[in-house]
PDB file of C-alpha atoms in Angstrom:
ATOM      1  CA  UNK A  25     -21.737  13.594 -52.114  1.00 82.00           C
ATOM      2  CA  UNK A  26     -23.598  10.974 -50.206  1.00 81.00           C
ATOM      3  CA  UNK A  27     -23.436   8.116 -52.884  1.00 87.00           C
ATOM      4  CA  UNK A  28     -22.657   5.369 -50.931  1.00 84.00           C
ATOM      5  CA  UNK A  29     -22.976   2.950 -53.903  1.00 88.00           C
ATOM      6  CA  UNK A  30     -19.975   4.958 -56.306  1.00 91.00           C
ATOM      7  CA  UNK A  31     -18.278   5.090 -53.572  1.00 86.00           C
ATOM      8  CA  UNK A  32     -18.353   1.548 -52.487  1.00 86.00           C
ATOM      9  CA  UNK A  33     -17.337   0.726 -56.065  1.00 91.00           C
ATOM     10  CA  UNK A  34     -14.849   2.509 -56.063  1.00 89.00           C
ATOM     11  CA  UNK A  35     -13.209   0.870 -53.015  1.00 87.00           C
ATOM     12  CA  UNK A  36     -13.774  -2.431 -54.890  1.00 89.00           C
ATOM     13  CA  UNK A  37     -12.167  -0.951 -57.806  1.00 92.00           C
ATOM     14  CA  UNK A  38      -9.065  -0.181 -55.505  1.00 88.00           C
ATOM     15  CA  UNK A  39      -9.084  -3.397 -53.789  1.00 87.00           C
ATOM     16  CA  UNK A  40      -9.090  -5.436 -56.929  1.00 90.00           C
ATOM     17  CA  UNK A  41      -6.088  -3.468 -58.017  1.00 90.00           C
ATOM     18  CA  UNK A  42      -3.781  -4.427 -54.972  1.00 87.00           C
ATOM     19  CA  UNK A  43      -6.023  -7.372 -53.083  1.00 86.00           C
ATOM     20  CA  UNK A  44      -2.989  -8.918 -50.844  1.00 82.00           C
ATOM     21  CA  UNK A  45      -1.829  -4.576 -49.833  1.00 85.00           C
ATOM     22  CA  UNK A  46      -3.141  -4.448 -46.326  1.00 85.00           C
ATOM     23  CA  UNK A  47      -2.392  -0.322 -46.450  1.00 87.00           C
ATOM     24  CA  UNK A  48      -5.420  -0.746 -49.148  1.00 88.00           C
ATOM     25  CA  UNK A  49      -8.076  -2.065 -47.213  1.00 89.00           C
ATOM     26  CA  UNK A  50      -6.673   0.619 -44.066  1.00 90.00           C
ATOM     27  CA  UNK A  51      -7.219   2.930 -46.472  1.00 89.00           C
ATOM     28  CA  UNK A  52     -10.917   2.289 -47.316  1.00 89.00           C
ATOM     29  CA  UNK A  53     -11.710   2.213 -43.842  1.00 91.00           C
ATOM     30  CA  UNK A  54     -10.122   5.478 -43.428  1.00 91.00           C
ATOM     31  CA  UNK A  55     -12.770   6.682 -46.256  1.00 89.00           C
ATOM     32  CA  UNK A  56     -15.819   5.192 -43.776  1.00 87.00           C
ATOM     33  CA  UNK A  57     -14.186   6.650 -40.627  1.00 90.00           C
ATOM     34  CA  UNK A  58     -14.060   9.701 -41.883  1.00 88.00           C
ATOM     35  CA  UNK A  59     -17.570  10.599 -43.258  1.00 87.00           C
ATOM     36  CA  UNK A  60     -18.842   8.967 -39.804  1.00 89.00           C
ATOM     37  CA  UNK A  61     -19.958   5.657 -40.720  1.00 90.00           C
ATOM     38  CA  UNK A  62     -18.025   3.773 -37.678  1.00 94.00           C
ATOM     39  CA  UNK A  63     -19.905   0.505 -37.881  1.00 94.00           C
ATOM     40  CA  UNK A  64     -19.554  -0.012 -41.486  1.00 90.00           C
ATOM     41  CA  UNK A  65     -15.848   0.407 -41.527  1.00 93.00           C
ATOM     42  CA  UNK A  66     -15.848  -2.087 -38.281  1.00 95.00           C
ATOM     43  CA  UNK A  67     -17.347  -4.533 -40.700  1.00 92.00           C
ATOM     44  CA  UNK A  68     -15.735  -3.736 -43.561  1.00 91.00           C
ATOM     45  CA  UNK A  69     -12.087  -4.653 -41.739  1.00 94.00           C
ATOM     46  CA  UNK A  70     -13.589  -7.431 -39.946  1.00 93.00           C
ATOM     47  CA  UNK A  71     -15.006  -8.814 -43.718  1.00 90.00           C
ATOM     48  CA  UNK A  72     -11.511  -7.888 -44.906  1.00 90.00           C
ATOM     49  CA  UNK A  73      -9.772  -9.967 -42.018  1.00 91.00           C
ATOM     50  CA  UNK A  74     -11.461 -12.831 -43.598  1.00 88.00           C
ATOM     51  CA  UNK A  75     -10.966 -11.702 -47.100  1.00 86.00           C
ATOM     52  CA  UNK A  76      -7.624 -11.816 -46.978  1.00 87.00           C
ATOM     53  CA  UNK A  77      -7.476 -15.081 -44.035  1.00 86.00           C
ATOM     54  CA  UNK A  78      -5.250 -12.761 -41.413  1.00 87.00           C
ATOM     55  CA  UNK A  79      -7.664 -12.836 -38.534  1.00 87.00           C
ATOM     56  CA  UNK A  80      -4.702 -10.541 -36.683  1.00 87.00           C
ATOM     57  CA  UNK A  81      -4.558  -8.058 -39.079  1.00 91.00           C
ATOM     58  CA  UNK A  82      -5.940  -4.480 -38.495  1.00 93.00           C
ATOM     59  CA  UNK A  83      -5.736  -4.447 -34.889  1.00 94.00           C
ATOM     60  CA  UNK A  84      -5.180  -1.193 -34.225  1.00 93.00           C
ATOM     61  CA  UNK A  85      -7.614   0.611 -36.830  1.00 93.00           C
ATOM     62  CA  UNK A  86     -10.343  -1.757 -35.522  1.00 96.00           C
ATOM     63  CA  UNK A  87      -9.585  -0.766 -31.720  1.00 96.00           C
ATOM     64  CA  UNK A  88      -8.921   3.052 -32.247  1.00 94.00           C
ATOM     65  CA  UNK A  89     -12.819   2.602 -34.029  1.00 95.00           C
ATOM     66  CA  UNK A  90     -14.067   0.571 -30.843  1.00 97.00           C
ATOM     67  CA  UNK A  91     -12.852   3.413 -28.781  1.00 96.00           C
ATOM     68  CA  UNK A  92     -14.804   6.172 -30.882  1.00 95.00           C
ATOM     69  CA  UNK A  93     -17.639   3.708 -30.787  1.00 96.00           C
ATOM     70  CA  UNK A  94     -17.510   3.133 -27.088  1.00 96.00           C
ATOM     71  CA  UNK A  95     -17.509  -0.213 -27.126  1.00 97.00           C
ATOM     72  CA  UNK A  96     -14.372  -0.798 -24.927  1.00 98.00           C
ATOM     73  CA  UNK A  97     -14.319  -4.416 -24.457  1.00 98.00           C
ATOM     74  CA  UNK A  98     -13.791  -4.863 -27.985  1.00 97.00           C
ATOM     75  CA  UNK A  99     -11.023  -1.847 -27.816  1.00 97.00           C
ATOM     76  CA  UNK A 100      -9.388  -4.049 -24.949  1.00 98.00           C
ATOM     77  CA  UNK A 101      -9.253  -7.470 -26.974  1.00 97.00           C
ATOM     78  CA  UNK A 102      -7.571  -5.633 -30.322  1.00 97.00           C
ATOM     79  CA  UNK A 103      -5.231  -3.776 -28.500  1.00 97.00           C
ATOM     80  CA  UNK A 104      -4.162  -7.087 -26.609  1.00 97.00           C
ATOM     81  CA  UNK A 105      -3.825  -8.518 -29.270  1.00 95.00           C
ATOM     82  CA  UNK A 106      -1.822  -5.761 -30.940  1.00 94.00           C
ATOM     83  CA  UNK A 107       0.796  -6.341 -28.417  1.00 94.00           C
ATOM     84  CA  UNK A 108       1.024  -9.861 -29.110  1.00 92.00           C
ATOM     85  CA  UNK A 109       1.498  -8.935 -32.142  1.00 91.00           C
ATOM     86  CA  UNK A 110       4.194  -6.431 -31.669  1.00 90.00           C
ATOM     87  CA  UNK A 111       6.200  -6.267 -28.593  1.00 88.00           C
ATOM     88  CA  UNK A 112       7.261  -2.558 -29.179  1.00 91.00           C
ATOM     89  CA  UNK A 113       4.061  -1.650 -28.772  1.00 92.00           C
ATOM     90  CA  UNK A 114       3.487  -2.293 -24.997  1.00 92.00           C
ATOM     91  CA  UNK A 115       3.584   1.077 -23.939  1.00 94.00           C
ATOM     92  CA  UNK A 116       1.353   2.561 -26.431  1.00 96.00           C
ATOM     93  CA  UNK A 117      -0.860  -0.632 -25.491  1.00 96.00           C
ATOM     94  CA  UNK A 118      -0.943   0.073 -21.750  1.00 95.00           C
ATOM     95  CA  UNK A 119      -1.293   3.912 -22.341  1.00 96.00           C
ATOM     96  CA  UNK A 120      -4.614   3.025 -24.440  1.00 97.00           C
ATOM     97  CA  UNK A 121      -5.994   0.164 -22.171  1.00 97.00           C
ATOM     98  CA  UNK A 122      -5.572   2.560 -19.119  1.00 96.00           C
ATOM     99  CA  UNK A 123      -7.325   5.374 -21.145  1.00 97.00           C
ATOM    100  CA  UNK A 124     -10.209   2.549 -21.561  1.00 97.00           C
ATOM    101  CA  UNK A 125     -10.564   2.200 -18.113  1.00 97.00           C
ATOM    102  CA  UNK A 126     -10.554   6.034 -17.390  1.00 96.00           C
ATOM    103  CA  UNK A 127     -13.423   6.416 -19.700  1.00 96.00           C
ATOM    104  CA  UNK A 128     -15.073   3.200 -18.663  1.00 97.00           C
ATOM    105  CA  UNK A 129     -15.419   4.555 -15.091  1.00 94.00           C
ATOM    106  CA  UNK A 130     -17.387   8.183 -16.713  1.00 94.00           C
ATOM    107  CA  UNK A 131     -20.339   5.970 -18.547  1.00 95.00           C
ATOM    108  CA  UNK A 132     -23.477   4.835 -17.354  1.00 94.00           C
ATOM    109  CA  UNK A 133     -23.910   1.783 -19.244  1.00 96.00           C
ATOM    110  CA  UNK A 134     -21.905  -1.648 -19.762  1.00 96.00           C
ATOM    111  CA  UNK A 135     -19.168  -1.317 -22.185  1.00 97.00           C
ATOM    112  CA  UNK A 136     -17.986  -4.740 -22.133  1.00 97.00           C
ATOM    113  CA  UNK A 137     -14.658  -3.596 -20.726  1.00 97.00           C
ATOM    114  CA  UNK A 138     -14.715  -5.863 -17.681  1.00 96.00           C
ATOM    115  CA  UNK A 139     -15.879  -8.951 -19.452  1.00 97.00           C
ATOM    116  CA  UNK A 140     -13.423  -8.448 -22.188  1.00 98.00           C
ATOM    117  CA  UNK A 141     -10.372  -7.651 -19.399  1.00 97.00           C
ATOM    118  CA  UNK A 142     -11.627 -11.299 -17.685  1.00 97.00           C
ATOM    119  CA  UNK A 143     -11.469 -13.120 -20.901  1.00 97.00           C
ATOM    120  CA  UNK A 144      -7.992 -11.852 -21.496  1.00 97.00           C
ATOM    121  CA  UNK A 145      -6.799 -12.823 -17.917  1.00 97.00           C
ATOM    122  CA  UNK A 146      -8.572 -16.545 -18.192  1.00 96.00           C
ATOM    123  CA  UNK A 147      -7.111 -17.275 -22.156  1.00 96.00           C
ATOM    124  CA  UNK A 148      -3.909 -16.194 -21.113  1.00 96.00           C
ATOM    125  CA  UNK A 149      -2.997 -17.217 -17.394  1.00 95.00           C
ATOM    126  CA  UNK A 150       0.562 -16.765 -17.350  1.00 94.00           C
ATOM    127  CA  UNK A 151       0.913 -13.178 -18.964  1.00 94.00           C
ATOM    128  CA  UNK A 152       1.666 -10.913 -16.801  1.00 94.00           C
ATOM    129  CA  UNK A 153       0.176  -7.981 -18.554  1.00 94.00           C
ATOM    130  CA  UNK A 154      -3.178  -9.784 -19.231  1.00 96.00           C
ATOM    131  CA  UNK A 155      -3.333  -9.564 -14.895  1.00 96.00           C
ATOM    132  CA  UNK A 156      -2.279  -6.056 -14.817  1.00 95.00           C
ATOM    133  CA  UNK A 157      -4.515  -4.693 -16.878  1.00 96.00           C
ATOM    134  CA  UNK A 158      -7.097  -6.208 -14.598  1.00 97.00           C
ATOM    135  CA  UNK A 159      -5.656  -5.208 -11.962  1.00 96.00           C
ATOM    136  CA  UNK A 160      -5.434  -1.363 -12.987  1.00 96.00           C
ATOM    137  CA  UNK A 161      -9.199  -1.927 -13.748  1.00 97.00           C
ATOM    138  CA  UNK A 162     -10.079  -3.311 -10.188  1.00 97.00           C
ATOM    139  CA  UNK A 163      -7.952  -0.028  -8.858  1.00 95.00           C
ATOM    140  CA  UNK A 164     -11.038   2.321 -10.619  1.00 91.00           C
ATOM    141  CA  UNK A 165     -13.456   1.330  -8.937  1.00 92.00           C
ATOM    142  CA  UNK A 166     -11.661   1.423  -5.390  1.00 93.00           C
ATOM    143  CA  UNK A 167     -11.399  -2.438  -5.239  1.00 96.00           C
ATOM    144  CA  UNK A 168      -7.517  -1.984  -3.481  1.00 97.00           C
ATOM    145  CA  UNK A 169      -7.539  -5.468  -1.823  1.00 97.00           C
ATOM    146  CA  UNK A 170      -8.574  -7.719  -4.946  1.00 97.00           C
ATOM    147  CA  UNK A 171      -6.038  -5.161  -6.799  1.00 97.00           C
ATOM    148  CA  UNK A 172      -2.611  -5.946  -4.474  1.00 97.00           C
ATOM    149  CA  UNK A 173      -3.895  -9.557  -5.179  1.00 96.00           C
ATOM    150  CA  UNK A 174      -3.383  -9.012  -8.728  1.00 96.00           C
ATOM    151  CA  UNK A 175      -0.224  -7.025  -8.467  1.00 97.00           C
ATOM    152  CA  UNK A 176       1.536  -9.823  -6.444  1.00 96.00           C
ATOM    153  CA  UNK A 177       0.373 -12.163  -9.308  1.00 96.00           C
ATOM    154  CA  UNK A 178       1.768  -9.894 -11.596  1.00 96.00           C
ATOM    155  CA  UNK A 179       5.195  -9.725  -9.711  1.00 95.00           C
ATOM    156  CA  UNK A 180       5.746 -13.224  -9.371  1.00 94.00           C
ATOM    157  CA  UNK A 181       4.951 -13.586 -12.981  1.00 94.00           C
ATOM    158  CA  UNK A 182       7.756 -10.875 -13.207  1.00 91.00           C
ATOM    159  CA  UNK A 183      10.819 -11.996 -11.985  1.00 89.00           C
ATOM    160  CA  UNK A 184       9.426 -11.286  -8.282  1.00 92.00           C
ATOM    161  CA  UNK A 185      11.749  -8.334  -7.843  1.00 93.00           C
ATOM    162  CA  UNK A 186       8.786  -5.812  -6.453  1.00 96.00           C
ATOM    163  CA  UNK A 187       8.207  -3.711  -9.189  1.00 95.00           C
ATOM    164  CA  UNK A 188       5.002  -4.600  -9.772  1.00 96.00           C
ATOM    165  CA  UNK A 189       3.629  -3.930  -6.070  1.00 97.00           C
ATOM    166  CA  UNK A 190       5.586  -1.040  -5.938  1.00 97.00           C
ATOM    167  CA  UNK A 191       3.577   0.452  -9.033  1.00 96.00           C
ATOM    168  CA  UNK A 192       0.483  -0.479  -6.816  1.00 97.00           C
ATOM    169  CA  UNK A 193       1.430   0.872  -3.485  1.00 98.00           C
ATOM    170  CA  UNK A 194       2.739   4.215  -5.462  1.00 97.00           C
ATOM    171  CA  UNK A 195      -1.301   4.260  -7.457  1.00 96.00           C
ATOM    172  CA  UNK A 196      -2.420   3.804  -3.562  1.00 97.00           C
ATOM    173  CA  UNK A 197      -0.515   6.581  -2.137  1.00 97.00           C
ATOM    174  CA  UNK A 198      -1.181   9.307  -4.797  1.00 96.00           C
ATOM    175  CA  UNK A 199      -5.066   7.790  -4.302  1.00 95.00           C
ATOM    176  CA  UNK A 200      -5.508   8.390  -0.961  1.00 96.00           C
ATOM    177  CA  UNK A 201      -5.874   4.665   0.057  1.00 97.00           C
ATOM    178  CA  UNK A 202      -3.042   4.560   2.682  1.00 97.00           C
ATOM    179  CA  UNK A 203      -3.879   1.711   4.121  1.00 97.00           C
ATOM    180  CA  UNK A 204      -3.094  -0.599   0.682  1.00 98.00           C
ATOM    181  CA  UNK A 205       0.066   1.544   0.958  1.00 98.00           C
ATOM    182  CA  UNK A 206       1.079  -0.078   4.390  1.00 98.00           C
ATOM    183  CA  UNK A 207       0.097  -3.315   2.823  1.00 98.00           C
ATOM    184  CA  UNK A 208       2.292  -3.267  -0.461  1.00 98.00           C
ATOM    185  CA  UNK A 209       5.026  -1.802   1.382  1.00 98.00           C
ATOM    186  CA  UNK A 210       5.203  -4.721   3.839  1.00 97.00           C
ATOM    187  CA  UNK A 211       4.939  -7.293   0.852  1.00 97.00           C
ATOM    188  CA  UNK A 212       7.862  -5.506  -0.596  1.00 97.00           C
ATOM    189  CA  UNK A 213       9.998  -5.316   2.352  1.00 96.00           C
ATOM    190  CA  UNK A 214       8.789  -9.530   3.139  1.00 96.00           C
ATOM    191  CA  UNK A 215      10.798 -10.424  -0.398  1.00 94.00           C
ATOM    192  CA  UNK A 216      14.003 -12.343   0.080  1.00 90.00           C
ATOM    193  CA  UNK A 217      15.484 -10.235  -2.176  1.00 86.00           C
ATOM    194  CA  UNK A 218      14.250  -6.906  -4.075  1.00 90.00           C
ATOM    195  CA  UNK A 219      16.420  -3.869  -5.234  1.00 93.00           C
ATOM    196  CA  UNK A 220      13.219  -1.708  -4.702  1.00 95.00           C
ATOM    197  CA  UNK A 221      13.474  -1.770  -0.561  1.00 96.00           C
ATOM    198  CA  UNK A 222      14.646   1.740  -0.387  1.00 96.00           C
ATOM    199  CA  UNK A 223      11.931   3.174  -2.806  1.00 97.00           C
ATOM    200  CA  UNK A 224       9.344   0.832  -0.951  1.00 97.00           C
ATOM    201  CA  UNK A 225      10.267   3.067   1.729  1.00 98.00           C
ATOM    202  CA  UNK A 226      10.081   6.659   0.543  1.00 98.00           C
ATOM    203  CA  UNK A 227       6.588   5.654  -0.921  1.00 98.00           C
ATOM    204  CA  UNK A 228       5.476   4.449   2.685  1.00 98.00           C
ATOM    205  CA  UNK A 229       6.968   7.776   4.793  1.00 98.00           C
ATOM    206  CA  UNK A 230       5.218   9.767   2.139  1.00 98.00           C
ATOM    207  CA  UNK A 231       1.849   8.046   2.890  1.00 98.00           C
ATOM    208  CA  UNK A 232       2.812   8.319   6.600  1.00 98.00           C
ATOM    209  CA  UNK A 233       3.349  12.077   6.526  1.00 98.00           C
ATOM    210  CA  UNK A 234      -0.074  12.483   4.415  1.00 97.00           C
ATOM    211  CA  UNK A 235      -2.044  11.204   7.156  1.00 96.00           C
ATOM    212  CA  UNK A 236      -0.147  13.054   9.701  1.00 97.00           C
ATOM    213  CA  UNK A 237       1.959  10.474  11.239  1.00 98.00           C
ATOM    214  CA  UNK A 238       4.624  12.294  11.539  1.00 98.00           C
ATOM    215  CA  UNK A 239       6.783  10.485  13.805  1.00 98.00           C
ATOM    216  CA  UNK A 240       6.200   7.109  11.769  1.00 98.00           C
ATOM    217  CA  UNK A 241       7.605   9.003   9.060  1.00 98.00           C
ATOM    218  CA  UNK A 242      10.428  10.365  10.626  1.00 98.00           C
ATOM    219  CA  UNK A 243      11.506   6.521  11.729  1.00 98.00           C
ATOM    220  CA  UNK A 244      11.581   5.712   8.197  1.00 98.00           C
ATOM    221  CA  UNK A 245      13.492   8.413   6.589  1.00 98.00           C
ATOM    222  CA  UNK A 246      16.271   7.365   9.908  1.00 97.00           C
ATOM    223  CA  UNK A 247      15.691   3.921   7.928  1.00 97.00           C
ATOM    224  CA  UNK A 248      16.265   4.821   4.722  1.00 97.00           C
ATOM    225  CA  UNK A 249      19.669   6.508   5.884  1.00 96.00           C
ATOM    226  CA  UNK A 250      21.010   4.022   7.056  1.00 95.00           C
ATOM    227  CA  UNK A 251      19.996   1.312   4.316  1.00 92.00           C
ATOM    228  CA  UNK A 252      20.638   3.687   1.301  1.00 90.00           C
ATOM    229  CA  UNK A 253      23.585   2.995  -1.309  1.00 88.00           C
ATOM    230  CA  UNK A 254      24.227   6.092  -2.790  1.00 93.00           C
ATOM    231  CA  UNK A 255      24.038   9.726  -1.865  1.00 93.00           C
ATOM    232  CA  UNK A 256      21.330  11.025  -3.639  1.00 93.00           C
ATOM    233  CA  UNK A 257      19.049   8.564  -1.903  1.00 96.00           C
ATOM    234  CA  UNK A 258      20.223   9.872   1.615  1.00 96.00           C
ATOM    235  CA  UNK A 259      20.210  13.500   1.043  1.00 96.00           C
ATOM    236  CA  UNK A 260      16.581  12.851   0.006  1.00 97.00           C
ATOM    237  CA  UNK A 261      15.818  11.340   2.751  1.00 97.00           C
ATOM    238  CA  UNK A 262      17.792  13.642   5.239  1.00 97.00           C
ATOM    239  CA  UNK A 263      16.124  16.821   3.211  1.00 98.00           C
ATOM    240  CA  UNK A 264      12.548  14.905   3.857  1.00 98.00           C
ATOM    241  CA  UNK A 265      13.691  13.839   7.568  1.00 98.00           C
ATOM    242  CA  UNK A 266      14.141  17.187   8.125  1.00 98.00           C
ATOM    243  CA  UNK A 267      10.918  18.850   6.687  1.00 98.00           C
ATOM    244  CA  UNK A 268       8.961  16.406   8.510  1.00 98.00           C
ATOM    245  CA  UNK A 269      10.790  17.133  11.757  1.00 98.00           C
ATOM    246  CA  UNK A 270       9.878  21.047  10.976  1.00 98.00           C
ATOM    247  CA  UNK A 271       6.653  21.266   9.537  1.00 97.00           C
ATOM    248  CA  UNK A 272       5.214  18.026  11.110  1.00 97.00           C
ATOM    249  CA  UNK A 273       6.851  17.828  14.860  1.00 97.00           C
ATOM    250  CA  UNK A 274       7.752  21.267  14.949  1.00 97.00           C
ATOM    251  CA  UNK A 275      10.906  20.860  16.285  1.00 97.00           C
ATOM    252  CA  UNK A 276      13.061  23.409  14.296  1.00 97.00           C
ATOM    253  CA  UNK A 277      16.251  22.508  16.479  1.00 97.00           C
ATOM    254  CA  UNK A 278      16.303  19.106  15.351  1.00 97.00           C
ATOM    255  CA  UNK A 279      15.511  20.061  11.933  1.00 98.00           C
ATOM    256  CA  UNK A 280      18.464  22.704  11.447  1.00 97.00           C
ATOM    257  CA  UNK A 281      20.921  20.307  12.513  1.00 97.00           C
ATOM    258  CA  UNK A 282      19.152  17.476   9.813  1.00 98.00           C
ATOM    259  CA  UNK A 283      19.490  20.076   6.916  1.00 98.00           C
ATOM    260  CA  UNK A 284      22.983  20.715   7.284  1.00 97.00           C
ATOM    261  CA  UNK A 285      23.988  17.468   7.406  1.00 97.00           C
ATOM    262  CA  UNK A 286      22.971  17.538   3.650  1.00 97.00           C
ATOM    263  CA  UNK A 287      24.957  20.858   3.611  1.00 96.00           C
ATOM    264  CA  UNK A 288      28.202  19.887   5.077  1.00 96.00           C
ATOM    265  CA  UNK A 289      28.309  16.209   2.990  1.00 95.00           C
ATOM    266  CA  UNK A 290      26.807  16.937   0.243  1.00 94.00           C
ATOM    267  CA  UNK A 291      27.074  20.393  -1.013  1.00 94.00           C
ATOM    268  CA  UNK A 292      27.210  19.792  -4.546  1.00 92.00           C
ATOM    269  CA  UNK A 293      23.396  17.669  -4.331  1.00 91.00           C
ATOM    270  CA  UNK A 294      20.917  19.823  -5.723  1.00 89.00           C
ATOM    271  CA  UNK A 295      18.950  19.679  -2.281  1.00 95.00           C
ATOM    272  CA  UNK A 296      21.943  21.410  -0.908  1.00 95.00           C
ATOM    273  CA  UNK A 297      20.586  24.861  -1.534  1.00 95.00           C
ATOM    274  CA  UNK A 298      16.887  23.844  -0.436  1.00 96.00           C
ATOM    275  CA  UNK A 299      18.265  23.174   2.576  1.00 97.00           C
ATOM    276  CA  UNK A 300      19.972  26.407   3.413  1.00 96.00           C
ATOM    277  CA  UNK A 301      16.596  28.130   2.581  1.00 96.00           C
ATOM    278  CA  UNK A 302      14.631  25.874   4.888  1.00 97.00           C
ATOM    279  CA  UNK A 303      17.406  26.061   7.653  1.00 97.00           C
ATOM    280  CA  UNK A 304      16.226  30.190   7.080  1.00 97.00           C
ATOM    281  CA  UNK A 305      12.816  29.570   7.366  1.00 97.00           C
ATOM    282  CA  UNK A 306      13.786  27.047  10.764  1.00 97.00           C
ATOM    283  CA  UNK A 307      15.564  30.435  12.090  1.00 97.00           C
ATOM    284  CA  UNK A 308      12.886  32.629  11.637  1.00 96.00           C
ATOM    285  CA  UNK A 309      10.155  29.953  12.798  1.00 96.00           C
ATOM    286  CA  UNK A 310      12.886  30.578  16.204  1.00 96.00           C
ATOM    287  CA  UNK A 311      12.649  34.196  15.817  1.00 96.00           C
ATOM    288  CA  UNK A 312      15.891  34.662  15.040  1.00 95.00           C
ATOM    289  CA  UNK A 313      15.743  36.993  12.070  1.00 95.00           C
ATOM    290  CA  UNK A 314      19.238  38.583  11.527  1.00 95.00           C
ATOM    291  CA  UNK A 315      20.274  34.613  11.261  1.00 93.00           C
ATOM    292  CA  UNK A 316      17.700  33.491   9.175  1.00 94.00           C
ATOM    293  CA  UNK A 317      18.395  36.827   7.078  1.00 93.00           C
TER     294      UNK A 317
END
């Protein structure tokens, strides 16, 4: 009805009833939120916060209302500190932060999402997700080099196994930037010890075969065979050995007798039957049609 007062009293009115019920004061700034007034349910929760002395509380009302607001640096710090807060919440936290920096990237104007991201990093030096975030930030804007920094940060803040650079050299591949790939790879591979070698290695012969280097492809795939522990990691790599041998060197020989390989070892794989249609298409590409048939 657009009476602001009644209505204000009549959150009062509820608040008085149940003061220390946190779903209460949630609840009132649902009632702001909802008729459009943003700001005054920011500082109504942030009044609350005080109200009630829980300077945590309402995290991730107040961020979800940054968002809508479009101030992201303020988004950034509550959902932070939502995670401290709540472990179990990581994912949803990194799924929002990296929606932050999607929409940072389509605005004109400052958001405060860097400066908020920096903070984070500098208050909390050894957490490893406080430099990630950054670092997925940095990636936005194309800045790949002070990015793999980041990453490796991020890794030896985590156990040091890879993960975290192989995240960043699989971002750089679907991106494009195939030279960071080259980089990451050859951080990975430089580890004493990392279970990720193999995967390291797909993501690099992909990025090889993007850019047309075929044949430095092709040497990796023969890596990955022999390095491989289990059998679904060298059919892959046979079934990608051999499209790269056919549709990059053109060599449909060499690429029939890759495929069935896969074929004759490991007929029950599920890129057994891929195969035998690609060993077709290697027939016909030979002119050989009552084979390929």
């Amino acid at each position: 009805q657009g009476n602001l007062e009644e209505g204000r009293r009549q959150i009062e009115n509820a608040i008085n009833l149940m003061p220390n019920d946190a779903q209460i004061y949630e609840n009132a700034a649902d009632v702001w939120m909802t008729n459009g007034y943003y700001a005054d349910a920011v500082k109504f929760l942030q009044e609350s916060r005080s109200k009630i002395n829980q300077p945590q509380q309402f995290t991730r009302k107040l961020a979800q209302l940054y968002e809508i607001m479009r101030n992201y640096g303020d988004a950034a710090r509550e959902y932070f500190a939502m995670a401290q807060l709540d472990t179990t919440q990581d994912i949803y936290v990194t799924g929002r932060i990296a929606n932050l920096i999607k929409l940072d990237a389509q605005e004109e104007f400052d958001t405060g999402l860097e400066k908020a991201l920096s903070e984070i990093v500098k208050n909390n030096p050894r957490h490893k997700d406080a430099h990630r975030y950054y670092g997925d930030y940095l990636i936005a804007p194309g800045e790949y080099d002070k990015a793999l920094d980041r990453f490796r940060l991020v890794d030896s803040l985590d156990n040091g196994s890879g993960k975290n650079l192989l995240l960043f050299a699989r971002v750089a591949r679907d991106n494009g930037a195939h030279e960071m790939v080259d980089k990451a790879c050859a951080q990975i591979a430089a580890l004493p010890k990392t279970p990720l070698l193999v995967q390291s290695k797909f993501i690099l012969a992909e990025s090889k075969y993007q850019r047309g280097d075929f044949a430095s492809a092709a040497t990796i795939y023969n890596e990955i065979i022999a390095l491989a522990p289990n059998d679904r990691d060298i059919s892959e790599a046979l079934y990608s050995l051999g499209v790269v041998t056919f549709q990059g060197l053109h060599d449909p020989i060499s690429a029939i007798s890759t495929f069935e390989q896969i074929t004759v070892k490991y007929p029950r794989l599920p890129l057994a039957a891929a195969s035998k249609m690609l060993i077709g298409d290697c027939q016909l590409a030979q002119g050989n049609a009552i084979l390929a048939d």
